[in-house]
Amino acid sequence: QKEVEQNSGPLSVPEGAIASLNCTYSDRVSQSFFWYRQYSGKSPELIMSIYSNGDKEDGRFTAQLNKASQYVSLLIRDSQPSDSATYLCAVNMRGATNKLIFGTGTLLAVQP
Amino acid sequence: EPEVTQTPSHQVTQMGQEVILRCVPISNHLYFYWYRQILGQKVEFLVSFYNNEISEKSEIFDDQFSVERPDGSNFTLKIRSTKLEDSAMYFCASGGQVNEQFFGPGTRLTVL
């Protein structure tokens, strides 16, 4: 069973729309959840972290966590062409080392 | 804004040669990591390092790999005898007291 799963996409949305990215994870005792943005050929850039159930908003980004369903999502409001990238979901599994387990990422394409 | 730096940006080597990848983590961070990403695949954890010792390593991190923090600023990954399958992007990351990890720009390793 895969530890962190994401739809690979591409997810295509028009400029100005809301993009919704989803992620599920297998380890019930996972504690910390992160969304990274990765442009082609570049390194992952941390955009959101979430630790408790519910929503967390930062500018145009909202992360949502549901531990009972083992589900974390990222909403991007007013999507811009510059948001076009691969979005990586990362989960800190049980243990004290903070090792991150990444999903394969969802490619987002925002159409002007 | 402080950032993780990595050198070189691109390393080309012959199979069987030793390579050292270098990283300068964010100055007040205490946790250091190496990840790798084979082209087209997901980001994979290699090793975490805290308090001058390895705190966790993955199955990938075999005897050919080693890490070192030779001074107060640098963090290195050594691959003793490179194989073709070691070709990948290698990312260094660092983290402070919270679980967030910040990635450097990466070193592209090409083994011929």
Coordinates of C-alpha atoms in Angstrom, one line a residue:
Chain A
Q1 CA 0.0 0.0 0.0
K2 CA 1.3 3.4 -1.0
E3 CA 2.1 5.7 1.9
V4 CA 1.1 9.0 0.4
E5 CA -1.1 9.1 -2.7
Q6 CA -1.9 11.9 -5.0
N7 CA -3.6 12.1 -8.4
S8 CA -0.7 12.8 -10.9
G9 CA -2.9 15.0 -13.1
P10 CA -2.6 17.2 -14.9
L11 CA -5.2 19.2 -13.3
S12 CA -6.2 22.0 -15.6
V13 CA -8.1 25.1 -14.3
P14 CA -8.8 28.5 -15.9
E15 CA -7.1 31.6 -14.5
G16 CA -9.1 33.0 -11.6
A17 CA -10.7 29.6 -10.7
I18 CA -10.1 27.6 -7.5
A19 CA -7.7 24.7 -7.8
S20 CA -8.3 21.8 -5.5
L21 CA -5.5 19.3 -4.9
N22 CA -6.0 16.1 -2.8
C23 CA -3.8 13.7 -0.9
T24 CA -4.4 10.6 1.2
Y25 CA -2.0 8.9 3.5
S26 CA -1.8 5.5 5.0
D27 CA -0.3 5.9 8.5
R28 CA -3.0 6.8 11.0
V29 CA -0.6 8.3 13.5
S30 CA 1.0 10.8 11.1
Q31 CA 1.4 14.1 12.8
S32 CA 2.4 16.7 10.3
F33 CA 1.4 17.5 6.8
F34 CA 3.0 19.7 4.2
W35 CA 2.4 21.1 0.8
Y36 CA 5.3 21.9 -1.4
R37 CA 5.4 23.5 -4.8
Q38 CA 7.9 22.3 -7.3
Y39 CA 8.5 24.0 -10.6
S40 CA 10.1 21.9 -13.3
G41 CA 13.8 21.4 -12.7
K42 CA 13.6 23.2 -9.3
S43 CA 13.6 22.1 -5.7
P44 CA 10.5 21.7 -3.5
E45 CA 9.3 25.0 -2.0
L46 CA 7.3 24.8 1.2
I47 CA 4.0 26.6 0.9
M48 CA 1.8 25.3 3.7
S49 CA 2.0 23.2 6.8
I50 CA -0.9 21.8 8.9
Y51 CA -0.9 19.8 12.1
S52 CA -4.5 19.7 13.3
N53 CA -7.9 18.9 11.9
G54 CA -9.6 21.7 10.1
D55 CA -8.6 24.5 7.7
K56 CA -5.6 26.7 7.7
E57 CA -5.5 29.7 5.4
D58 CA -2.5 31.7 4.2
G59 CA -3.2 34.2 1.5
R60 CA -4.7 32.4 -1.6
F61 CA -3.9 29.0 -0.1
T62 CA -6.0 26.9 2.2
A63 CA -4.9 23.6 3.6
Q64 CA -7.5 21.2 4.9
L65 CA -6.8 18.2 7.1
N66 CA -9.2 15.4 8.1
K67 CA -7.2 12.8 10.2
A68 CA -10.2 10.5 10.5
S69 CA -10.4 10.1 6.8
Q70 CA -6.6 10.4 6.4
Y71 CA -7.0 13.1 3.9
V72 CA -5.3 16.4 3.3
S73 CA -6.1 18.9 0.6
L74 CA -4.9 22.2 -0.8
L75 CA -7.1 24.9 -2.3
I76 CA -5.7 27.6 -4.4
R77 CA -8.0 30.6 -4.9
D78 CA -7.8 33.0 -7.8
S79 CA -5.4 30.7 -9.6
Q80 CA -2.7 32.4 -11.7
P81 CA -0.6 31.0 -14.5
S82 CA 2.4 31.4 -12.2
D83 CA 0.8 28.7 -10.0
S84 CA 1.4 26.2 -12.7
A85 CA 3.7 23.6 -11.1
T86 CA 3.7 20.2 -9.5
Y87 CA 2.3 20.2 -5.9
L88 CA 3.8 17.7 -3.6
C89 CA 2.0 16.4 -0.5
A90 CA 4.4 15.4 2.3
V91 CA 3.7 13.6 5.5
N92 CA 5.8 13.2 8.6
M93 CA 5.3 9.7 9.7
R94 CA 5.5 8.4 13.2
G95 CA 8.8 8.8 14.9
A96 CA 11.0 11.6 16.1
T97 CA 13.2 12.1 13.1
N98 CA 10.9 14.3 11.1
K99 CA 11.5 12.2 7.9
L100 CA 9.1 13.3 5.2
I101 CA 7.3 10.9 2.9
F102 CA 6.3 12.5 -0.3
G103 CA 3.5 11.7 -2.8
T104 CA 4.3 11.7 -6.5
G105 CA 2.8 15.1 -6.9
T106 CA -0.1 16.6 -8.9
L107 CA 0.7 18.7 -11.9
L108 CA -1.4 21.9 -12.0
A109 CA -1.8 23.8 -15.2
V110 CA -3.6 27.2 -15.0
Q111 CA -4.8 28.3 -18.3
P112 CA -4.7 32.1 -19.1
Chain B
E1 CA 15.5 35.6 4.0
P2 CA 17.9 32.8 5.0
E3 CA 18.1 29.9 2.6
V4 CA 19.8 26.5 2.2
T5 CA 22.6 26.5 -0.4
Q6 CA 24.1 23.6 -2.2
T7 CA 27.2 23.1 -4.3
P8 CA 27.8 22.2 -7.0
S9 CA 24.6 22.7 -9.0
H10 CA 25.6 19.9 -11.4
Q11 CA 28.2 17.1 -10.9
V12 CA 29.2 14.7 -13.7
T13 CA 31.2 11.7 -12.7
Q14 CA 32.3 8.4 -13.9
M15 CA 30.9 5.2 -12.5
G16 CA 33.0 4.0 -9.5
Q17 CA 34.2 7.5 -8.6
E18 CA 33.6 9.2 -5.3
V19 CA 31.5 12.4 -5.1
I20 CA 30.9 14.8 -2.3
L21 CA 27.8 17.0 -2.4
R22 CA 27.9 20.0 -0.2
C23 CA 25.2 21.9 1.6
V24 CA 25.1 24.9 3.9
P25 CA 21.9 24.7 6.0
I26 CA 20.0 27.7 7.4
S27 CA 22.2 28.9 10.2
N28 CA 20.0 28.4 13.3
H29 CA 18.6 25.1 12.2
L30 CA 19.3 21.9 14.1
Y31 CA 18.0 19.2 11.8
F32 CA 19.5 18.3 8.5
Y33 CA 18.4 16.0 5.8
W34 CA 19.3 14.6 2.4
Y35 CA 16.6 13.6 -0.1
R36 CA 16.9 12.5 -3.7
Q37 CA 14.7 12.7 -6.7
I38 CA 15.3 10.5 -9.8
L39 CA 14.0 12.1 -12.9
G40 CA 10.2 11.8 -13.2
Q41 CA 9.9 10.1 -9.8
K42 CA 9.0 11.3 -6.3
V43 CA 11.2 12.8 -3.7
E44 CA 12.8 10.1 -1.5
F45 CA 14.2 10.4 2.0
L46 CA 17.8 9.3 2.4
V47 CA 19.0 10.4 5.8
S48 CA 18.4 12.7 8.7
F49 CA 21.0 14.1 11.0
Y50 CA 20.7 15.7 14.4
N51 CA 23.2 16.5 17.2
N52 CA 26.1 15.4 15.0
E53 CA 24.8 11.9 14.3
I54 CA 22.5 10.1 12.0
S55 CA 19.0 9.9 13.4
E56 CA 17.4 7.8 10.7
K57 CA 18.4 6.4 7.3
S58 CA 16.5 4.8 4.5
E59 CA 17.1 1.5 2.7
I60 CA 18.7 3.6 -0.1
F61 CA 21.4 4.9 2.3
D62 CA 23.7 1.9 2.2
D63 CA 27.3 1.6 3.0
Q64 CA 28.3 3.6 -0.1
F65 CA 26.7 6.7 1.4
S66 CA 27.9 8.8 4.3
V67 CA 27.2 12.2 5.8
E68 CA 29.3 14.6 7.8
R69 CA 29.1 18.0 9.4
P70 CA 32.7 18.8 9.3
D71 CA 32.3 22.3 10.8
G72 CA 29.6 24.5 12.1
S73 CA 28.1 25.4 8.7
N74 CA 28.6 22.6 6.1
F75 CA 26.7 19.4 5.8
T76 CA 28.0 16.9 3.2
L77 CA 26.8 13.8 1.5
K78 CA 29.5 11.4 0.2
I79 CA 28.9 8.6 -2.3
R80 CA 32.0 6.4 -2.3
S81 CA 31.6 4.4 -5.5
T82 CA 28.9 5.9 -7.7
K83 CA 26.7 3.7 -9.8
L84 CA 24.6 4.6 -12.8
E85 CA 21.4 4.4 -10.7
D86 CA 22.8 7.1 -8.4
S87 CA 22.0 9.6 -11.1
A88 CA 19.4 12.0 -9.6
M89 CA 18.8 15.4 -8.1
Y90 CA 20.0 15.5 -4.5
F91 CA 18.4 17.9 -2.2
C92 CA 19.6 19.0 1.2
A93 CA 17.0 20.3 3.6
S94 CA 17.2 21.8 7.1
G95 CA 14.7 22.4 9.8
G96 CA 14.4 24.3 13.1
Q97 CA 12.4 23.3 16.2
V98 CA 9.2 22.8 14.3
N99 CA 8.8 20.1 11.7
E100 CA 9.0 22.3 8.7
Q101 CA 11.9 21.5 6.3
F102 CA 13.3 23.9 3.8
F103 CA 15.0 22.6 0.7
G104 CA 18.1 23.8 -1.1
P105 CA 18.2 24.2 -4.9
G106 CA 19.7 20.7 -5.4
T107 CA 22.7 19.1 -7.0
R108 CA 22.1 17.3 -10.2
L109 CA 24.3 14.2 -10.2
T110 CA 25.0 12.5 -13.5
V111 CA 26.9 9.2 -13.4
L112 CA 28.3 8.1 -16.7

